[in-house]
Amino acid sequence: MSWGFLFAALTPFNFLLAFVGVTAGIVIGALPGLSATMAVAVLVPVTFGMEPASGLIMLGAIYTGAIYGGAYSAILVNTPGTPSAIATTFDGFPMAKRGDGDLAVTLATISSVVGGLVGALALLTLAPTLATIALKFGSVEYFWLAVFGLTLISALSEGATLKGFIGAAFGLLLSTVGVAVVGGDVRYTFGSSVMLGGVEIISALIGLYCIPVLIDLVATPDPHLNVGEGRPRGFRLREAMGLALRSKLNLVRSAVIGTIVAILPGAGGSIASLVSYTEARRASPRRENFGKGEPDGILATESANNATVGGGFIPTLVLGIPGTPPDAVILGALLVQGIRTGPELFNENAAISYTFIFGLLIATLLLFPLGLVIGRYAYQSIITIPKAILAPTIAFMTVIGTYAIRNNTWDVLIMLVLGVIGWFLSRGGFKPSPIVLGLILGPIAEQGFVQGYLIGNARGAVFETFFGRPISMVIIALIVVATLYPLIAALRRRGRPLREGIANDD
Amino acid sequence: MQRLIGTALGTAALAFAVSAGAQEFPQKGVQYIIPFGPGGESDISARLQQEYFSGITGEELVIQYKPGGGGSVGWSQLNDMTADGHTIMGTNLPHIILQPLAKDVGFETEDLNNFYFFHYSPDAIVVSKDSPYETLEDLVEAAKETPGAVTFSGSGTYSANHVAQTRFDQLADITTTYIPYKGTGAAVTALKGGEVSAEWGYTTVGANHMDDTRMLAVASEERHPLFPDVPTFQELGYDLVGGAYRGMAVPEGTPEDVQQRLSDIFHEINNNEEFQQRMQDLGFFMIDVPVDEVDEFLAERREEYTEVARDFGLID
C-alpha cells in the first residue's frame, strides 16, 4: 500500500465521481423503495466506460450515500428508505414528531460518517484477516444467528411481549410464501403464480410502516411533525456533536458490530443495525427512553448500517463472495470489466483496490457536508409542505417505489394489503418491527437449519453439528443470556428487598 | 391482366414492406428483462451483450430485472407484454423445463417463444485447493466407501447443479448428499469454509475462484480453454454434458421476421471475437442456436430433463 493511491483517489475526476455518487445515493436512498441495491444496479452501466478504480469509487459512493439517505425517510416519515434504516425509525420518528427532526438528521449524519469510516478503515487494514471470519460461519451459525436475532423481539416489544411474538410469528409465516430455496416446495401461494416470488421485504417495509402513517396523516387533523419553537435553528451541529461525544463508546461499538455482521454474507445492514440498536439499549443508562426518541438509538443504527458498506466489501474483494446485495451487483460489474477478485486484487491489482478504498473513505467524508445540506433541505420541505400535498406525494412514492423493486404490479397490491393489515395491527398495539424481523430472519433460520441438518445427517452427527462448533456455542450462550436477561434484571431489582427481608428474619 | 399485375405488384410491395420492417428493427431501445436479480450470471452475460447490441443496431439494449420464484415470476408474465420485438426476456435451462414439470408455475415450456440460445455455464465439480480429492476417481471411491457421506453444495433445488448431481450419481453408481444453497455465492462459501466435501458448480466458479479451488471435471464436450488441464466427464468415462443454458424469448405474437432479425443480431454478437474472449475469460462456453434450431435443441434437452425429473420424483 502506498500513499500514491490516495492521490490517485483524489484526482479531480475521481473526486467528482465520489461527489456525484454520494449525492445521487442520498437522494435515491431517501425515497422508500429505491434501495441501495437498485441505486447501484441502475448506475452500473455508467461505470463501464471508466477505469475500474473510478467506476468502483462511483459505485461505492452511491452505496454509501444510499445507506445514509435511508435515514431521512425513517426519521421524517417513519418509513425506512432502505431496510438498513428500519431501526432508525424507532427513535428517529419520535424525535421528529416532537420537533427535533433537524437534530435527528444531524445525529444520523455524524454517526453515518463515523460508522462509514470504521468500516472503510477495517477494509483498508484488516480485510484478509476478517475475511476468514466469513468462512468460519457455516449454515449452523447462520441458523443460530437468526434465532439470536429473533430473541431481539422481546427487547423491541417490552411491555407487549406477547404481541411482539405474535407479530414475529406472522412475519415468519409471510417469509415462507413462495418457492422454498431448499427443497423447492411451493408454499402458501394458493395456486397463484403471482405469489411464487414470495413477499418482497422492501414492499412489506413500505406497506407496514408507510401506509399506517399515511392513513393517520389523512385521518387526523394534527400536523405531520411538530415544528418546535425558535425555528430555524440551523443544523444544531454543536448540540449533536455533544450528544455524539457523550456516546462515543456506543458509536464505535455499533460500527464494529456493523462491520462484523456485514462480513457475513447474507446478513446485511438490517440485521447489523438491529443488533447494535439492541446492544446500545442494553448498555444505556437511559434504556427506558429507547423507542421514545432517544438520540443513542439513532447513533447506534446509523453508525452500524454505514459500517456495513466497508465491511461488506471485505468478503467481496478478498474472497469473491458478496457480503451484501449491493456488493453482488458491484462484484458483477467487476467481472464484466474483466477483473477477478480475490487475494490477487490486493497484490497484482493493488492500484485498483487501494485507490477504490481511499475513494470510499473520501466519499464517506463527503457524506458530512452533503448529508447536512440535503438533510436540512429534506427537513424544511417536510415541515413546510402542506399536508394536502405531502400525503398524496408520499402515497405516490410508495406505489412507484414498490413497483420499481421488481418491476412487478403485484408487489404494489401486496404492499397495499400489508399496509391495511399493518394499520389494523397498529390500532391493536402491534408494532411493524417484529413482523419485518420475522420476514427477514425466517429464511436465514430455515435455510441454515435444513442445510445444517442435511450436513449433520450425512456425517451421522446431527447433534454435534448444531451444538459442537465453537462459534455456535458462543451464539447459543448469547441467546440464553438474551432470553433470560429480562428475568435476571427483574430478579435483581427484586433481590435487594428480598435479601433485606431475609436479614430481618434473623 | 391489369388486375393480375396489380396483385403481383401489391404482393411484391407487401413482401418488400415486410422485409423492410424487419430490416428497420429495432426502431427504439430494446427492453431486455432478466427474470433474476442483478449481479448473477444471467445479468453479467446480458451486460456483456449490451455494448455489442448497440454497436450493431444503433439502439440501446436496456436491462431490467423481474426476479422471483427462480425466474418463474418473469416467465409467467412474458406473454402479456408488448409483442413487437422491443421487449425480450432472458430464459434459462433447465429452469423453464423443470419448473412447469414440477408444479404449476403459471407457464408451460411451450408458452415461451425462445428465439436464440447463446451460451452455457458447464457443470463442474469444484473442490478447495487443500482437498484430499485430487481426481474425480478419488471422490467416487470415497462416495462408494461410505454412501451418502460425501456432501456437495450447490445452488438451489431442481437447479442445473442438482440435475448434474443426480445424473452423475447414477452414471457413477454412487450415493452422495446434495445440500442446496441460495445462489452460487453461498454454495462457494460453504465449499471454502469446509462445510461440504465438494461443490457442484460451474466452470464460472472455477474461473472466479481460481486461487483457492480446483476443478476435478467439467461437463462440456471439449475442455474449457481457461482450464486446459481439467478433463471432461466424457474423457473420464461418464457421459455427462450439461449446465445452465441461457437464451432469450419474446412475447407471444411477435412477428416471425422480427424474431429472425433478433436471432440474427444475437448470432452476430456471438460471432464477435472480443465478445467470445470476454465470455470465455469468465468461464462461459459459447453455443449458437438460432431461431430455426431452437425447437430441436429444446426437444433434446427436454428428453434429458424429463428423465431427471422422474428421478427427482417430480413426475411418475
XYZ file of C-alpha atoms in Angstrom, chain B residues 77-270:
194
model
C -45.825 -12.705 -17.289
C -43.883 -12.656 -20.565
C -46.792 -13.326 -22.918
C -48.760 -10.353 -21.573
C -46.060 -7.956 -22.714
C -45.840 -5.916 -25.916
C -45.156 -8.261 -28.817
C -43.234 -6.069 -31.240
C -39.764 -7.379 -30.562
C -38.785 -4.398 -28.411
C -39.344 -6.487 -25.308
C -37.267 -9.627 -24.829
C -36.637 -11.766 -21.777
C -33.758 -13.987 -20.748
C -34.597 -17.686 -20.413
C -32.673 -20.400 -18.619
C -32.382 -24.144 -18.838
C -33.137 -26.376 -17.039
C -35.423 -23.904 -15.250
C -38.007 -23.392 -17.993
C -38.367 -27.158 -18.471
C -38.166 -28.454 -14.905
C -40.298 -25.799 -13.205
C -43.508 -26.489 -15.165
C -42.887 -30.237 -14.827
C -42.611 -29.912 -11.072
C -45.537 -27.633 -10.320
C -47.945 -25.054 -11.611
C -45.749 -22.019 -12.151
C -48.083 -20.061 -14.401
C -46.406 -21.021 -17.684
C -45.597 -24.095 -19.768
C -42.315 -24.607 -21.558
C -44.080 -24.334 -24.943
C -45.573 -20.958 -23.965
C -42.170 -19.334 -24.199
C -41.107 -18.243 -27.681
C -37.366 -18.747 -27.442
C -35.543 -17.292 -30.427
C -31.907 -17.849 -29.534
C -29.644 -19.706 -27.098
C -26.218 -18.202 -26.793
C -24.108 -19.835 -24.114
C -23.972 -22.056 -21.098
C -22.070 -22.444 -17.849
C -20.913 -26.068 -17.933
C -21.436 -28.054 -14.728
C -18.240 -28.835 -12.885
C -17.164 -30.476 -9.662
C -15.133 -27.997 -7.644
C -13.103 -28.779 -4.523
C -10.952 -26.497 -2.412
C -7.209 -26.381 -3.047
C -6.344 -28.386 0.055
C -8.972 -31.085 -0.548
C -7.823 -34.713 -0.262
C -9.617 -35.433 -3.549
C -7.014 -34.979 -6.265
C -9.002 -36.607 -9.037
C -12.601 -37.434 -9.780
C -11.823 -41.102 -9.077
C -10.706 -40.223 -5.524
C -14.077 -38.665 -4.917
C -16.030 -41.516 -6.493
C -14.120 -44.022 -4.357
C -14.821 -42.072 -1.198
C -18.503 -41.990 -2.092
C -18.501 -45.746 -2.685
C -16.852 -46.448 0.665
C -19.386 -44.516 2.720
C -22.554 -43.886 0.711
C -24.139 -40.522 1.446
C -21.228 -39.153 3.429
C -19.765 -37.117 0.556
C -21.594 -33.799 0.590
C -21.957 -31.373 -2.302
C -23.044 -27.766 -2.018
C -24.963 -26.422 -4.986
C -27.286 -23.613 -5.964
C -30.940 -24.406 -5.190
C -33.189 -27.445 -5.540
C -34.046 -28.759 -9.039
C -31.385 -26.477 -10.486
C -28.719 -27.306 -13.069
C -26.382 -28.221 -10.185
C -28.966 -30.541 -8.685
C -29.615 -32.152 -12.085
C -25.881 -32.740 -12.536
C -25.544 -34.309 -9.080
C -28.467 -36.661 -9.710
C -27.227 -37.709 -13.127
C -23.642 -38.199 -12.011
C -24.671 -40.319 -9.044
C -26.409 -42.633 -11.490
C -23.597 -42.717 -14.026
C -21.011 -43.452 -11.333
C -23.364 -45.675 -9.333
C -22.755 -43.750 -6.107
C -24.827 -42.028 -3.441
C -23.887 -38.514 -2.398
C -25.722 -35.841 -0.417
C -26.757 -32.654 -2.176
C -27.095 -29.543 0.002
C -28.981 -26.710 -1.723
C -27.864 -23.129 -1.036
C -29.311 -19.813 -2.065
C -27.234 -18.992 -5.120
C -23.749 -19.841 -6.261
C -22.126 -17.351 -3.862
C -23.480 -19.160 -0.804
C -22.537 -22.550 -2.283
C -18.936 -21.374 -2.797
C -18.790 -20.009 0.745
C -19.831 -23.424 2.043
C -17.081 -25.050 -0.014
C -14.368 -22.611 1.027
C -15.422 -22.762 4.647
C -15.040 -26.558 4.609
C -18.696 -27.209 5.398
C -19.084 -29.592 2.428
C -16.708 -32.041 0.731
C -17.151 -30.517 -2.741
C -19.384 -28.274 -4.793
C -21.468 -28.971 -7.838
C -20.829 -25.662 -9.503
C -19.923 -24.339 -12.901
C -16.752 -23.524 -14.787
C -17.541 -19.917 -13.900
C -16.989 -20.793 -10.231
C -13.583 -22.210 -11.106
C -12.807 -19.046 -13.082
C -13.826 -16.659 -10.299
C -12.137 -18.578 -7.513
C -9.064 -19.846 -9.311
C -6.694 -19.138 -6.420
C -8.161 -21.469 -3.858
C -10.299 -24.001 -5.670
C -9.646 -26.868 -8.072
C -11.986 -28.395 -10.617
C -11.997 -32.175 -10.962
C -14.019 -32.451 -14.160
C -16.216 -30.312 -16.392
C -19.427 -31.298 -18.164
C -18.664 -29.816 -21.575
C -17.877 -31.734 -24.766
C -14.435 -30.192 -25.065
C -12.072 -28.955 -22.395
C -12.560 -25.320 -21.457
C -9.780 -23.115 -22.897
C -9.350 -21.476 -19.498
C -8.667 -24.868 -17.882
C -6.731 -26.951 -20.391
C -5.653 -29.413 -17.678
C -9.106 -30.215 -16.337
C -10.614 -33.294 -18.038
C -14.206 -33.510 -19.227
C -16.535 -36.064 -17.689
C -16.710 -37.794 -21.078
C -12.930 -38.261 -21.143
C -13.190 -39.919 -17.743
C -15.874 -42.289 -18.942
C -19.040 -40.565 -17.704
C -21.405 -39.364 -20.403
C -22.278 -36.091 -18.731
C -22.668 -32.874 -20.712
C -24.767 -30.069 -19.314
C -25.031 -26.913 -17.318
C -27.109 -23.790 -17.111
C -28.055 -22.720 -20.636
C -29.102 -19.162 -21.384
C -31.275 -17.903 -24.185
C -33.877 -15.272 -24.961
C -37.591 -15.288 -25.675
C -40.193 -12.839 -27.000
C -43.869 -12.440 -26.057
C -46.443 -14.460 -27.984
C -47.402 -12.844 -31.291
C -44.072 -11.221 -32.054
C -43.766 -11.242 -35.896
C -41.686 -14.070 -37.342
C -39.390 -11.769 -39.266
C -38.678 -9.702 -36.171
C -37.787 -12.891 -34.299
C -35.495 -13.839 -37.171
C -33.888 -10.406 -37.055
C -33.351 -10.659 -33.287
C -31.840 -14.096 -33.741
C -29.501 -12.688 -36.429
C -28.425 -9.796 -34.192
C -27.521 -12.062 -31.284
C -25.880 -14.526 -33.641
C -23.681 -11.687 -34.870
C -22.823 -10.713 -31.287
C -21.914 -14.322 -30.551
